[in-house]
Amino acid sequence: ERRAWLWPTFAAAATVAFAFAVWQLADPSRQGQPATGATVQPAQVAAAYERRVLEDGSVVELNRGASINVQFAPRERRVELVRGEAYFSVTKNSLRPFIVHANGVDVRAVGTAFNVKLSGGAVDVLVTEGRVHVKSREVHGAVEEVFVSAGERATVTKAGGVPVTAAKVSKTEVAQALAWQPQLLDFSSTPLRKVVREFNRHNRVQLVIGDERLGDLPIVATFRSDNVDGFVRLLEATAGVRARLGDTEIVLSRAP
């Protein structure tokens, strides 16, 4: 994990300025076994956004509540999406395909990037880079399959009778679909109340302004939307703010 901080100078006593460089969170325990056997990582539910680096260098980003099983073998890399939503950035290896299995659907890739979402029994596949092969076997034995390229999506339902096709999606639709991923937020003299609202859109733990006088505090900042703790620490260190931490909220007030 790497984090780089650029500490600010003040344009005014009430202005907080700082920059937060995008950091990458690597999987802290890259479990594995010798190449001669399979590597198995049991399912763990993501309590919040998580970024995991797999043993082959592929990256999985998990939306809150998502759960995956990872089982790598010498001739294939297989991940089961048990629940929720995940974004995969796959390291290319033509001799060892990468397969995501979700509710009876296999999404096969070599080197590409795509999002898979389980919702109400349906499997939605959105490709942002490269191309994947989507294959689904229905209960009655029929096989539905389609190739999905960058800028396209396919949705597989278990209702039957609905052909699986790849449809074009706009950049706006892609951005909306992936809005759950951390974003780099940039504010210029933005009132704290608006910054708090933006943080709260992206995080389970909510910021609460306990002193209305703080609402107008101008913030000049660039930071990641999931770095609530870092933002709060900086407010405490530079803006005379005191934070009271709870399980689901952080209350901000003026320091005595």
Short mmCIF file of C-alpha atoms in Angstrom, two decimals:
data_model
loop_
_atom_site.label_atom_id
_atom_site.label_comp_id
_atom_site.label_asym_id
_atom_site.label_seq_id
_atom_site.Cartn_x
_atom_site.Cartn_y
_atom_site.Cartn_z
CA GLU A 1 0.00 0.00 0.00
CA ARG A 2 1.37 3.38 -0.96
CA ARG A 3 0.08 6.77 0.00
CA ALA A 4 1.58 10.13 -0.92
CA TRP A 5 0.46 13.33 0.83
CA LEU A 6 1.06 16.88 -0.28
CA TRP A 7 0.48 19.20 2.70
CA PRO A 8 -1.10 22.56 2.00
CA THR A 9 -0.47 26.20 2.62
CA PHE A 10 -3.43 28.29 3.69
CA ALA A 11 -5.00 30.91 1.39
CA ALA A 12 -7.15 31.95 4.37
CA ALA A 13 -7.41 30.83 7.96
CA ALA A 14 -10.66 29.00 7.28
CA THR A 15 -9.47 27.21 4.13
CA VAL A 16 -8.19 23.66 4.16
CA ALA A 17 -6.04 22.67 1.19
CA PHE A 18 -4.52 19.37 0.52
CA ALA A 19 -3.86 16.81 -2.20
CA PHE A 20 -4.23 13.08 -1.97
CA ALA A 21 -2.38 10.96 -4.51
CA VAL A 22 -4.20 7.88 -5.74
CA TRP A 23 -2.96 4.90 -3.83
CA GLN A 24 -3.16 1.27 -4.68
CA LEU A 25 -4.17 -1.31 -2.16
CA ALA A 26 -2.58 -4.68 -2.71
CA ASP A 27 -3.94 -7.86 -1.25
CA PRO A 28 -2.14 -8.22 2.11
CA SER A 29 -2.09 -12.01 2.02
CA ARG A 30 -1.53 -13.41 -1.42
CA GLN A 31 -2.20 -16.97 -0.46
CA GLY A 32 -0.98 -19.65 -2.80
CA GLN A 33 0.34 -23.11 -3.30
CA PRO A 34 3.00 -24.53 -5.62
CA ALA A 35 2.35 -24.20 -9.35
CA THR A 36 1.83 -27.93 -9.62
CA GLY A 37 -1.46 -27.74 -7.72
CA ALA A 38 -4.49 -25.48 -7.46
CA THR A 39 -4.61 -22.34 -5.36
CA VAL A 40 -7.86 -21.92 -3.44
CA GLN A 41 -9.03 -18.79 -1.63
CA PRO A 42 -12.36 -19.17 0.21
CA ALA A 43 -15.16 -16.62 -0.08
CA GLN A 44 -15.03 -13.53 2.10
CA VAL A 45 -17.73 -10.88 2.03
CA ALA A 46 -16.45 -7.37 1.32
CA ALA A 47 -17.69 -5.11 4.13
CA ALA A 48 -16.76 -2.09 2.01
CA TYR A 49 -15.07 -1.51 -1.33
CA GLU A 50 -12.09 -3.85 -1.65
CA ARG A 51 -9.28 -4.19 -4.15
CA ARG A 52 -7.54 -7.57 -4.28
CA VAL A 53 -4.48 -8.54 -6.30
CA LEU A 54 -4.55 -12.23 -7.27
CA GLU A 55 -1.44 -14.41 -7.52
CA ASP A 56 -1.20 -13.93 -11.31
CA GLY A 57 -1.30 -10.13 -11.03
CA SER A 58 -4.95 -9.84 -12.04
CA VAL A 59 -6.93 -7.34 -9.97
CA VAL A 60 -10.45 -7.79 -8.59
CA GLU A 61 -12.38 -4.80 -7.25
CA LEU A 62 -15.31 -5.80 -5.04
CA ASN A 63 -18.37 -3.69 -4.46
CA ARG A 64 -19.64 -3.60 -0.88
CA GLY A 65 -21.32 -6.90 0.01
CA ALA A 66 -19.67 -8.86 -2.82
CA SER A 67 -18.12 -12.28 -2.28
CA ILE A 68 -15.87 -14.42 -4.48
CA ASN A 69 -14.18 -17.82 -4.44
CA VAL A 70 -10.79 -18.04 -6.17
CA GLN A 71 -9.44 -21.34 -7.49
CA PHE A 72 -6.40 -21.23 -9.75
CA ALA A 73 -5.11 -24.37 -11.47
CA PRO A 74 -2.17 -24.86 -13.86
CA ARG A 75 -4.37 -24.68 -16.98
CA GLU A 76 -7.02 -22.17 -15.97
CA ARG A 77 -7.79 -19.39 -13.53
CA ARG A 78 -11.30 -19.60 -12.12
CA VAL A 79 -13.19 -17.16 -9.90
CA GLU A 80 -16.76 -17.69 -8.69
CA LEU A 81 -18.80 -14.58 -7.99
CA VAL A 82 -20.97 -15.83 -5.13
CA ARG A 83 -22.87 -12.60 -4.63
CA GLY A 84 -22.80 -8.92 -5.49
CA GLU A 85 -20.65 -7.17 -8.06
CA ALA A 86 -16.98 -7.21 -9.03
CA TYR A 87 -14.72 -5.61 -11.62
CA PHE A 88 -11.91 -7.72 -13.09
CA SER A 89 -8.67 -6.48 -14.68
CA VAL A 90 -7.14 -9.66 -16.08
CA THR A 91 -3.45 -10.29 -16.67
CA LYS A 92 -3.05 -11.73 -20.16
CA ASN A 93 -2.11 -15.41 -20.46
CA SER A 94 -3.41 -17.18 -23.56
CA LEU A 95 -2.37 -20.59 -22.19
CA ARG A 96 -4.30 -20.10 -18.95
CA PRO A 97 -7.72 -18.53 -19.53
CA PHE A 98 -9.45 -16.53 -16.81
CA ILE A 99 -13.05 -17.63 -16.12
CA VAL A 100 -15.58 -15.90 -13.91
CA HIS A 101 -18.53 -18.11 -12.95
CA ALA A 102 -21.74 -16.50 -11.68
CA ASN A 103 -25.12 -18.23 -11.27
CA GLY A 104 -24.56 -20.74 -14.06
CA VAL A 105 -22.87 -18.26 -16.40
CA ASP A 106 -19.21 -18.47 -17.45
CA VAL A 107 -17.39 -15.30 -18.55
CA ARG A 108 -14.15 -16.32 -20.24
CA ALA A 109 -11.29 -13.87 -20.83
CA VAL A 110 -7.59 -13.90 -21.66
CA GLY A 111 -6.49 -10.34 -20.99
CA THR A 112 -9.26 -7.80 -20.58
CA ALA A 113 -11.27 -5.72 -18.10
CA PHE A 114 -14.93 -6.23 -17.32
CA ASN A 115 -17.61 -5.91 -14.64
CA VAL A 116 -19.90 -8.75 -13.52
CA LYS A 117 -23.02 -8.11 -11.44
CA LEU A 118 -25.42 -10.59 -9.86
CA SER A 119 -28.86 -9.07 -9.35
CA GLY A 120 -32.12 -10.91 -8.77
CA GLY A 121 -30.80 -14.06 -10.44
CA ALA A 122 -29.66 -12.17 -13.55
CA VAL A 123 -26.00 -11.83 -14.53
CA ASP A 124 -24.91 -8.55 -16.12
CA VAL A 125 -21.56 -8.38 -17.92
CA LEU A 126 -20.09 -5.02 -18.92
CA VAL A 127 -16.79 -4.96 -20.85
CA THR A 128 -14.52 -1.91 -20.71
CA GLU A 129 -11.42 -3.37 -22.37
CA GLY A 130 -10.82 -6.26 -24.76
CA ARG A 131 -13.38 -9.00 -25.37
CA VAL A 132 -14.98 -11.81 -23.34
CA HIS A 133 -16.99 -14.93 -24.17
CA VAL A 134 -20.22 -15.27 -22.18
CA LYS A 135 -21.73 -18.74 -21.97
CA SER A 136 -24.85 -19.85 -20.10
CA ARG A 137 -26.39 -23.32 -19.87
CA GLU A 138 -30.16 -23.29 -19.31
CA VAL A 139 -31.96 -25.79 -17.10
CA HIS A 140 -33.38 -27.62 -20.14
CA GLY A 141 -29.89 -28.08 -21.60
CA ALA A 142 -29.77 -25.33 -24.21
CA VAL A 143 -26.61 -23.23 -24.36
CA GLU A 144 -26.64 -19.48 -24.85
CA GLU A 145 -23.36 -17.80 -25.75
CA VAL A 146 -22.17 -14.47 -27.10
CA PHE A 147 -18.95 -12.47 -27.47
CA VAL A 148 -18.99 -9.11 -25.72
CA SER A 149 -16.46 -6.43 -26.69
CA ALA A 150 -15.32 -3.19 -25.06
CA GLY A 151 -18.19 -0.72 -24.82
CA GLU A 152 -20.81 -3.48 -24.79
CA ARG A 153 -22.84 -5.34 -22.20
CA ALA A 154 -24.86 -8.54 -22.04
CA THR A 155 -27.44 -9.63 -19.49
CA VAL A 156 -28.26 -13.29 -18.90
CA THR A 157 -31.52 -14.16 -17.16
CA LYS A 158 -32.78 -17.55 -16.05
CA ALA A 159 -36.29 -16.86 -17.33
CA GLY A 160 -35.54 -18.70 -20.58
CA GLY A 161 -36.66 -17.77 -24.07
CA VAL A 162 -34.69 -14.50 -23.99
CA PRO A 163 -31.68 -14.62 -26.34
CA VAL A 164 -28.38 -13.36 -24.94
CA THR A 165 -27.05 -10.51 -27.07
CA ALA A 166 -24.35 -7.88 -26.77
CA ALA A 167 -25.58 -4.29 -26.80
CA LYS A 168 -23.63 -1.05 -27.14
CA VAL A 169 -23.47 1.22 -24.11
CA SER A 170 -22.52 4.90 -23.92
CA LYS A 171 -19.65 6.31 -21.88
CA THR A 172 -22.23 7.86 -19.57
CA GLU A 173 -23.86 4.46 -18.98
CA VAL A 174 -20.47 2.90 -18.27
CA ALA A 175 -19.67 5.64 -15.76
CA GLN A 176 -23.03 5.16 -14.05
CA ALA A 177 -22.59 1.40 -13.85
CA LEU A 178 -19.14 1.75 -12.27
CA ALA A 179 -19.97 4.66 -9.97
CA TRP A 180 -19.50 2.32 -6.98
CA GLN A 181 -15.74 2.32 -7.56
CA PRO A 182 -13.63 4.91 -5.70
CA GLN A 183 -13.26 8.15 -7.59
CA LEU A 184 -10.78 10.99 -7.43
CA LEU A 185 -12.77 13.97 -6.16
CA ASP A 186 -11.63 17.52 -6.77
CA PHE A 187 -13.03 20.50 -4.85
CA SER A 188 -12.14 24.18 -5.11
CA SER A 189 -13.35 26.33 -2.19
CA THR A 190 -16.32 23.99 -1.81
CA PRO A 191 -18.34 24.32 1.42
CA LEU A 192 -17.74 21.45 3.82
CA ARG A 193 -21.45 20.51 3.77
CA LYS A 194 -21.18 19.72 0.03
CA VAL A 195 -17.97 17.76 0.51
CA VAL A 196 -19.68 15.74 3.25
CA ARG A 197 -22.61 14.95 0.94
CA GLU A 198 -20.19 13.69 -1.73
CA PHE A 199 -18.36 11.45 0.73
CA ASN A 200 -21.64 10.08 2.04
CA ARG A 201 -22.75 9.05 -1.46
CA HIS A 202 -19.80 6.66 -1.69
CA ASN A 203 -19.38 5.26 1.81
CA ARG A 204 -21.21 3.19 4.41
CA VAL A 205 -19.84 5.27 7.28
CA GLN A 206 -21.55 8.66 7.08
CA LEU A 207 -20.11 12.06 7.97
CA VAL A 208 -22.38 14.27 10.09
CA ILE A 209 -21.81 17.99 10.70
CA GLY A 210 -22.62 18.46 14.37
CA ASP A 211 -21.90 22.19 14.36
CA GLU A 212 -23.71 24.09 11.61
CA ARG A 213 -21.04 26.79 11.68
CA LEU A 214 -18.68 24.29 10.05
CA GLY A 215 -20.96 23.85 7.04
CA ASP A 216 -19.53 26.90 5.25
CA LEU A 217 -15.88 25.97 5.81
CA PRO A 218 -14.29 26.15 2.33
CA ILE A 219 -12.37 23.06 1.26
CA VAL A 220 -9.76 23.02 -1.50
CA ALA A 221 -8.92 19.37 -1.93
CA THR A 222 -8.21 16.44 -4.21
CA PHE A 223 -8.72 13.03 -2.66
CA ARG A 224 -10.16 9.56 -3.15
CA SER A 225 -13.81 9.10 -2.32
CA ASP A 226 -13.10 6.11 -0.05
CA ASN A 227 -10.50 7.88 2.10
CA VAL A 228 -12.91 9.10 4.79
CA ASP A 229 -10.45 8.47 7.63
CA GLY A 230 -7.68 10.46 5.96
CA PHE A 231 -10.00 13.37 5.26
CA VAL A 232 -11.21 13.45 8.86
CA ARG A 233 -7.66 13.27 10.25
CA LEU A 234 -6.63 16.22 8.14
CA LEU A 235 -9.63 18.27 9.28
CA GLU A 236 -8.64 17.57 12.87
CA ALA A 237 -5.02 18.52 12.24
CA THR A 238 -5.54 21.70 10.21
CA ALA A 239 -9.05 23.10 10.58
CA GLY A 240 -9.85 23.00 14.27
CA VAL A 241 -12.32 20.16 13.86
CA ARG A 242 -13.03 17.42 16.39
CA ALA A 243 -14.40 14.07 15.21
CA ARG A 244 -16.50 11.70 17.32
CA LEU A 245 -16.36 8.21 15.87
CA GLY A 246 -19.27 5.77 15.87
CA ASP A 247 -20.01 2.47 14.17
CA THR A 248 -21.91 4.02 11.25
CA GLU A 249 -21.17 7.74 11.48
CA ILE A 250 -18.51 10.31 12.24
CA VAL A 251 -19.76 13.52 13.85
CA LEU A 252 -17.75 16.66 13.06
CA SER A 253 -17.76 19.63 15.45
CA ARG A 254 -15.52 22.52 16.41
CA ALA A 255 -12.63 21.63 18.68
CA PRO A 256 -12.86 23.29 22.14
#
